[in-house]
């Protein structure tokens, strides 16, 4: 493993996964990319909510959303990797989670992806798709998945 990508989310299992990915990366001298993806829906919802606040001229730009996503990944990195000794960088993206995970892994030359699995029933996966399953099928490398 030269460089790994860990998908950062707010759940405790995803945070533990960041720590475990950092330990593994440090153990083999690999770099670690921490990625948080703000979906298009999350971005639009936040933007619209801010626009509804009366007497406040505020806008929520894509640049602010990207920086917020990067900052979230960095905050989790500082929290979970301070005692690990892994070299890491934080990245934020906006868009479809699967597409952004695969694009970031390619852009940063990652050969291993760590992500928390979605908790959906088989029927839910059939109806709505499953990001984890799509990444496993479409990533040309190792994928480590943790579920709660």
JSON list of C-alpha atoms in Angstrom, two decimals:
[
{"chain": "A", "resi": 1, "resn": "UNK", "atom": "CA", "xyz": [0.00, 0.00, 0.00]},
{"chain": "A", "resi": 2, "resn": "UNK", "atom": "CA", "xyz": [1.46, 3.36, -1.04]},
{"chain": "A", "resi": 3, "resn": "UNK", "atom": "CA", "xyz": [-1.50, 5.57, -0.28]},
{"chain": "A", "resi": 4, "resn": "UNK", "atom": "CA", "xyz": [-4.93, 4.84, 1.16]},
{"chain": "A", "resi": 5, "resn": "UNK", "atom": "CA", "xyz": [-8.16, 6.78, 1.18]},
{"chain": "A", "resi": 6, "resn": "UNK", "atom": "CA", "xyz": [-10.43, 6.74, 4.23]},
{"chain": "A", "resi": 7, "resn": "UNK", "atom": "CA", "xyz": [-13.96, 8.06, 3.85]},
{"chain": "A", "resi": 8, "resn": "UNK", "atom": "CA", "xyz": [-14.76, 10.27, 6.84]},
{"chain": "A", "resi": 9, "resn": "UNK", "atom": "CA", "xyz": [-18.24, 10.30, 8.34]},
{"chain": "A", "resi": 10, "resn": "UNK", "atom": "CA", "xyz": [-19.65, 11.31, 11.71]},
{"chain": "A", "resi": 11, "resn": "UNK", "atom": "CA", "xyz": [-20.47, 7.80, 12.97]},
{"chain": "A", "resi": 12, "resn": "UNK", "atom": "CA", "xyz": [-18.34, 6.22, 15.66]},
{"chain": "A", "resi": 13, "resn": "UNK", "atom": "CA", "xyz": [-17.58, 3.21, 13.44]},
{"chain": "A", "resi": 14, "resn": "UNK", "atom": "CA", "xyz": [-16.35, 5.51, 10.65]},
{"chain": "A", "resi": 15, "resn": "UNK", "atom": "CA", "xyz": [-14.15, 7.38, 13.14]},
{"chain": "A", "resi": 16, "resn": "UNK", "atom": "CA", "xyz": [-12.65, 4.10, 14.39]},
{"chain": "A", "resi": 17, "resn": "UNK", "atom": "CA", "xyz": [-12.07, 3.12, 10.78]},
{"chain": "A", "resi": 18, "resn": "UNK", "atom": "CA", "xyz": [-10.04, 6.32, 10.25]},
{"chain": "A", "resi": 19, "resn": "UNK", "atom": "CA", "xyz": [-7.91, 5.40, 13.25]},
{"chain": "A", "resi": 20, "resn": "UNK", "atom": "CA", "xyz": [-7.40, 1.82, 12.02]},
{"chain": "A", "resi": 21, "resn": "UNK", "atom": "CA", "xyz": [-6.58, 3.03, 8.49]},
{"chain": "A", "resi": 22, "resn": "UNK", "atom": "CA", "xyz": [-4.04, 5.44, 9.99]},
{"chain": "A", "resi": 23, "resn": "UNK", "atom": "CA", "xyz": [-2.39, 2.69, 12.01]},
{"chain": "A", "resi": 24, "resn": "UNK", "atom": "CA", "xyz": [-2.16, 0.44, 8.95]},
{"chain": "A", "resi": 25, "resn": "UNK", "atom": "CA", "xyz": [-0.81, 3.25, 6.77]},
{"chain": "A", "resi": 26, "resn": "UNK", "atom": "CA", "xyz": [1.78, 4.24, 9.40]},
{"chain": "A", "resi": 27, "resn": "UNK", "atom": "CA", "xyz": [2.82, 0.62, 9.79]},
{"chain": "A", "resi": 28, "resn": "UNK", "atom": "CA", "xyz": [3.70, 0.26, 6.11]},
{"chain": "A", "resi": 29, "resn": "UNK", "atom": "CA", "xyz": [4.91, 3.82, 5.52]},
{"chain": "A", "resi": 30, "resn": "UNK", "atom": "CA", "xyz": [1.96, 4.78, 3.33]},
{"chain": "A", "resi": 31, "resn": "UNK", "atom": "CA", "xyz": [0.17, 8.10, 3.07]},
{"chain": "A", "resi": 32, "resn": "UNK", "atom": "CA", "xyz": [-3.47, 8.55, 4.00]},
{"chain": "A", "resi": 33, "resn": "UNK", "atom": "CA", "xyz": [-6.10, 10.75, 2.37]},
{"chain": "A", "resi": 34, "resn": "UNK", "atom": "CA", "xyz": [-9.12, 11.58, 4.51]},
{"chain": "A", "resi": 35, "resn": "UNK", "atom": "CA", "xyz": [-12.15, 12.35, 2.35]},
{"chain": "A", "resi": 36, "resn": "UNK", "atom": "CA", "xyz": [-15.50, 13.78, 3.38]},
{"chain": "A", "resi": 37, "resn": "UNK", "atom": "CA", "xyz": [-18.15, 14.09, 0.69]},
{"chain": "A", "resi": 38, "resn": "UNK", "atom": "CA", "xyz": [-21.02, 16.55, 1.03]},
{"chain": "A", "resi": 39, "resn": "UNK", "atom": "CA", "xyz": [-23.76, 15.24, -1.23]},
{"chain": "A", "resi": 40, "resn": "UNK", "atom": "CA", "xyz": [-25.50, 17.55, -3.66]},
{"chain": "A", "resi": 41, "resn": "UNK", "atom": "CA", "xyz": [-28.68, 17.14, -1.60]},
{"chain": "A", "resi": 42, "resn": "UNK", "atom": "CA", "xyz": [-26.92, 18.16, 1.65]},
{"chain": "A", "resi": 43, "resn": "UNK", "atom": "CA", "xyz": [-25.38, 21.19, -0.05]},
{"chain": "A", "resi": 44, "resn": "UNK", "atom": "CA", "xyz": [-28.71, 22.33, -1.53]},
{"chain": "A", "resi": 45, "resn": "UNK", "atom": "CA", "xyz": [-30.56, 21.82, 1.74]},
{"chain": "A", "resi": 46, "resn": "UNK", "atom": "CA", "xyz": [-28.04, 23.90, 3.69]},
{"chain": "A", "resi": 47, "resn": "UNK", "atom": "CA", "xyz": [-27.96, 26.61, 1.01]},
{"chain": "A", "resi": 48, "resn": "UNK", "atom": "CA", "xyz": [-31.74, 26.88, 0.93]},
{"chain": "A", "resi": 49, "resn": "UNK", "atom": "CA", "xyz": [-31.99, 26.92, 4.74]},
{"chain": "A", "resi": 50, "resn": "UNK", "atom": "CA", "xyz": [-29.57, 29.82, 4.96]},
{"chain": "A", "resi": 51, "resn": "UNK", "atom": "CA", "xyz": [-31.43, 31.75, 2.26]},
{"chain": "A", "resi": 52, "resn": "UNK", "atom": "CA", "xyz": [-34.64, 31.54, 4.32]},
{"chain": "A", "resi": 53, "resn": "UNK", "atom": "CA", "xyz": [-33.19, 33.40, 7.30]},
{"chain": "A", "resi": 54, "resn": "UNK", "atom": "CA", "xyz": [-34.82, 36.83, 7.27]},
{"chain": "A", "resi": 55, "resn": "UNK", "atom": "CA", "xyz": [-32.74, 40.00, 7.44]},
{"chain": "A", "resi": 56, "resn": "UNK", "atom": "CA", "xyz": [-29.50, 38.12, 6.86]},
{"chain": "A", "resi": 57, "resn": "UNK", "atom": "CA", "xyz": [-27.71, 38.43, 3.60]},
{"chain": "A", "resi": 58, "resn": "UNK", "atom": "CA", "xyz": [-25.83, 35.21, 3.54]},
{"chain": "A", "resi": 59, "resn": "UNK", "atom": "CA", "xyz": [-25.03, 32.79, 0.82]},
{"chain": "A", "resi": 60, "resn": "UNK", "atom": "CA", "xyz": [-23.61, 29.33, 1.02]},
{"chain": "A", "resi": 61, "resn": "UNK", "atom": "CA", "xyz": [-21.28, 28.80, -1.89]},
{"chain": "A", "resi": 62, "resn": "UNK", "atom": "CA", "xyz": [-19.84, 25.61, -3.28]},
{"chain": "A", "resi": 63, "resn": "UNK", "atom": "CA", "xyz": [-16.44, 26.85, -2.13]},
{"chain": "A", "resi": 64, "resn": "UNK", "atom": "CA", "xyz": [-17.70, 27.16, 1.43]},
{"chain": "A", "resi": 65, "resn": "UNK", "atom": "CA", "xyz": [-19.20, 23.67, 1.25]},
{"chain": "A", "resi": 66, "resn": "UNK", "atom": "CA", "xyz": [-15.91, 22.24, -0.05]},
{"chain": "A", "resi": 67, "resn": "UNK", "atom": "CA", "xyz": [-13.96, 23.95, 2.71]},
{"chain": "A", "resi": 68, "resn": "UNK", "atom": "CA", "xyz": [-16.47, 22.74, 5.29]},
{"chain": "A", "resi": 69, "resn": "UNK", "atom": "CA", "xyz": [-16.12, 19.17, 4.06]},
{"chain": "A", "resi": 70, "resn": "UNK", "atom": "CA", "xyz": [-12.31, 19.43, 4.11]},
{"chain": "A", "resi": 71, "resn": "UNK", "atom": "CA", "xyz": [-12.37, 20.95, 7.58]},
{"chain": "A", "resi": 72, "resn": "UNK", "atom": "CA", "xyz": [-14.64, 18.16, 8.85]},
{"chain": "A", "resi": 73, "resn": "UNK", "atom": "CA", "xyz": [-12.19, 15.55, 7.51]},
{"chain": "A", "resi": 74, "resn": "UNK", "atom": "CA", "xyz": [-9.27, 17.45, 9.09]},
{"chain": "A", "resi": 75, "resn": "UNK", "atom": "CA", "xyz": [-11.05, 17.66, 12.45]},
{"chain": "A", "resi": 76, "resn": "UNK", "atom": "CA", "xyz": [-11.67, 13.90, 12.48]},
{"chain": "A", "resi": 77, "resn": "UNK", "atom": "CA", "xyz": [-8.07, 13.33, 11.40]},
{"chain": "A", "resi": 78, "resn": "UNK", "atom": "CA", "xyz": [-6.73, 15.39, 14.30]},
{"chain": "A", "resi": 79, "resn": "UNK", "atom": "CA", "xyz": [-9.06, 13.62, 16.72]},
{"chain": "A", "resi": 80, "resn": "UNK", "atom": "CA", "xyz": [-8.42, 10.06, 15.56]},
{"chain": "A", "resi": 81, "resn": "UNK", "atom": "CA", "xyz": [-4.83, 10.15, 14.31]},
{"chain": "A", "resi": 82, "resn": "UNK", "atom": "CA", "xyz": [-2.97, 12.31, 16.82]},
{"chain": "A", "resi": 83, "resn": "UNK", "atom": "CA", "xyz": [-1.22, 9.31, 18.44]},
{"chain": "A", "resi": 84, "resn": "UNK", "atom": "CA", "xyz": [-0.80, 7.21, 15.29]},
{"chain": "A", "resi": 85, "resn": "UNK", "atom": "CA", "xyz": [2.04, 8.93, 13.43]},
{"chain": "A", "resi": 86, "resn": "UNK", "atom": "CA", "xyz": [0.54, 8.54, 9.96]},
{"chain": "A", "resi": 87, "resn": "UNK", "atom": "CA", "xyz": [1.12, 11.15, 7.26]},
{"chain": "A", "resi": 88, "resn": "UNK", "atom": "CA", "xyz": [-2.31, 12.35, 6.16]},
{"chain": "A", "resi": 89, "resn": "UNK", "atom": "CA", "xyz": [-4.15, 15.08, 4.30]},
{"chain": "A", "resi": 90, "resn": "UNK", "atom": "CA", "xyz": [-7.79, 16.13, 4.36]},
{"chain": "A", "resi": 91, "resn": "UNK", "atom": "CA", "xyz": [-9.91, 16.53, 1.24]},
{"chain": "A", "resi": 92, "resn": "UNK", "atom": "CA", "xyz": [-13.48, 17.73, 0.78]},
{"chain": "A", "resi": 93, "resn": "UNK", "atom": "CA", "xyz": [-15.76, 17.10, -2.18]},
{"chain": "A", "resi": 94, "resn": "UNK", "atom": "CA", "xyz": [-19.33, 17.86, -3.23]},
{"chain": "A", "resi": 95, "resn": "UNK", "atom": "CA", "xyz": [-21.37, 15.46, -5.32]},
{"chain": "A", "resi": 96, "resn": "UNK", "atom": "CA", "xyz": [-22.37, 11.85, -5.63]},
{"chain": "A", "resi": 97, "resn": "UNK", "atom": "CA", "xyz": [-20.57, 9.96, -2.85]},
{"chain": "A", "resi": 98, "resn": "UNK", "atom": "CA", "xyz": [-19.60, 6.94, -4.96]},
{"chain": "A", "resi": 99, "resn": "UNK", "atom": "CA", "xyz": [-18.33, 9.06, -7.84]},
{"chain": "A", "resi": 100, "resn": "UNK", "atom": "CA", "xyz": [-16.34, 11.37, -5.56]},
{"chain": "A", "resi": 101, "resn": "UNK", "atom": "CA", "xyz": [-14.76, 8.47, -3.65]},
{"chain": "A", "resi": 102, "resn": "UNK", "atom": "CA", "xyz": [-13.62, 6.83, -6.86]},
{"chain": "A", "resi": 103, "resn": "UNK", "atom": "CA", "xyz": [-12.43, 10.13, -8.37]},
{"chain": "A", "resi": 104, "resn": "UNK", "atom": "CA", "xyz": [-10.44, 11.09, -5.26]},
{"chain": "A", "resi": 105, "resn": "UNK", "atom": "CA", "xyz": [-8.89, 7.62, -5.01]},
{"chain": "A", "resi": 106, "resn": "UNK", "atom": "CA", "xyz": [-7.78, 7.94, -8.63]},
{"chain": "A", "resi": 107, "resn": "UNK", "atom": "CA", "xyz": [-6.61, 11.56, -8.30]},
{"chain": "A", "resi": 108, "resn": "UNK", "atom": "CA", "xyz": [-4.50, 10.84, -5.22]},
{"chain": "A", "resi": 109, "resn": "UNK", "atom": "CA", "xyz": [-3.17, 7.50, -6.47]},
{"chain": "A", "resi": 110, "resn": "UNK", "atom": "CA", "xyz": [-4.78, 5.45, -3.71]},
{"chain": "A", "resi": 111, "resn": "UNK", "atom": "CA", "xyz": [-4.61, 1.68, -3.91]},
{"chain": "A", "resi": 112, "resn": "UNK", "atom": "CA", "xyz": [-6.76, 1.00, -0.83]},
{"chain": "A", "resi": 113, "resn": "UNK", "atom": "CA", "xyz": [-10.11, 2.49, 0.23]},
{"chain": "A", "resi": 114, "resn": "UNK", "atom": "CA", "xyz": [-11.55, 2.32, 3.75]},
{"chain": "A", "resi": 115, "resn": "UNK", "atom": "CA", "xyz": [-15.23, 3.09, 4.23]},
{"chain": "A", "resi": 116, "resn": "UNK", "atom": "CA", "xyz": [-18.12, 2.46, 6.58]},
{"chain": "A", "resi": 117, "resn": "UNK", "atom": "CA", "xyz": [-20.83, 0.29, 5.10]},
{"chain": "A", "resi": 118, "resn": "UNK", "atom": "CA", "xyz": [-24.38, 1.52, 4.71]},
{"chain": "A", "resi": 119, "resn": "UNK", "atom": "CA", "xyz": [-26.95, 0.00, 7.02]},
{"chain": "A", "resi": 120, "resn": "UNK", "atom": "CA", "xyz": [-29.74, -0.88, 4.60]},
{"chain": "A", "resi": 121, "resn": "UNK", "atom": "CA", "xyz": [-31.97, -3.84, 4.17]},
{"chain": "A", "resi": 122, "resn": "UNK", "atom": "CA", "xyz": [-31.49, -5.92, 1.01]},
{"chain": "A", "resi": 123, "resn": "UNK", "atom": "CA", "xyz": [-34.73, -4.40, -0.34]},
{"chain": "A", "resi": 124, "resn": "UNK", "atom": "CA", "xyz": [-33.42, -0.88, 0.37]},
{"chain": "A", "resi": 125, "resn": "UNK", "atom": "CA", "xyz": [-30.19, -1.64, -1.46]},
{"chain": "A", "resi": 126, "resn": "UNK", "atom": "CA", "xyz": [-32.13, -2.99, -4.46]},
{"chain": "A", "resi": 127, "resn": "UNK", "atom": "CA", "xyz": [-34.36, 0.10, -4.60]},
{"chain": "A", "resi": 128, "resn": "UNK", "atom": "CA", "xyz": [-31.87, 2.86, -3.82]},
{"chain": "A", "resi": 129, "resn": "UNK", "atom": "CA", "xyz": [-28.48, 1.36, -4.63]},
{"chain": "A", "resi": 130, "resn": "UNK", "atom": "CA", "xyz": [-25.59, 1.05, -2.24]},
{"chain": "A", "resi": 131, "resn": "UNK", "atom": "CA", "xyz": [-22.53, 3.29, -2.27]},
{"chain": "A", "resi": 132, "resn": "UNK", "atom": "CA", "xyz": [-20.37, 0.69, -0.55]},
{"chain": "A", "resi": 133, "resn": "UNK", "atom": "CA", "xyz": [-21.29, -2.03, -3.01]},
{"chain": "A", "resi": 134, "resn": "UNK", "atom": "CA", "xyz": [-20.63, 0.29, -5.96]},
{"chain": "A", "resi": 135, "resn": "UNK", "atom": "CA", "xyz": [-17.20, 1.25, -4.65]},
{"chain": "A", "resi": 136, "resn": "UNK", "atom": "CA", "xyz": [-16.29, -2.40, -4.06]},
{"chain": "A", "resi": 137, "resn": "UNK", "atom": "CA", "xyz": [-17.34, -3.31, -7.61]},
{"chain": "A", "resi": 138, "resn": "UNK", "atom": "CA", "xyz": [-15.81, -0.29, -9.36]},
{"chain": "A", "resi": 139, "resn": "UNK", "atom": "CA", "xyz": [-12.56, 0.38, -7.45]},
{"chain": "A", "resi": 140, "resn": "UNK", "atom": "CA", "xyz": [-9.47, -1.26, -8.88]},
{"chain": "A", "resi": 141, "resn": "UNK", "atom": "CA", "xyz": [-7.81, -2.01, -5.56]},
{"chain": "A", "resi": 142, "resn": "UNK", "atom": "CA", "xyz": [-8.49, -3.20, -2.04]},
{"chain": "A", "resi": 143, "resn": "UNK", "atom": "CA", "xyz": [-11.60, -2.00, -0.21]},
{"chain": "A", "resi": 144, "resn": "UNK", "atom": "CA", "xyz": [-11.97, -2.40, 3.54]},
{"chain": "A", "resi": 145, "resn": "UNK", "atom": "CA", "xyz": [-15.51, -1.98, 4.86]},
{"chain": "A", "resi": 146, "resn": "UNK", "atom": "CA", "xyz": [-16.66, -1.76, 8.46]},
{"chain": "A", "resi": 147, "resn": "UNK", "atom": "CA", "xyz": [-20.27, -1.94, 9.54]},
{"chain": "A", "resi": 148, "resn": "UNK", "atom": "CA", "xyz": [-21.62, -1.06, 12.96]}
]
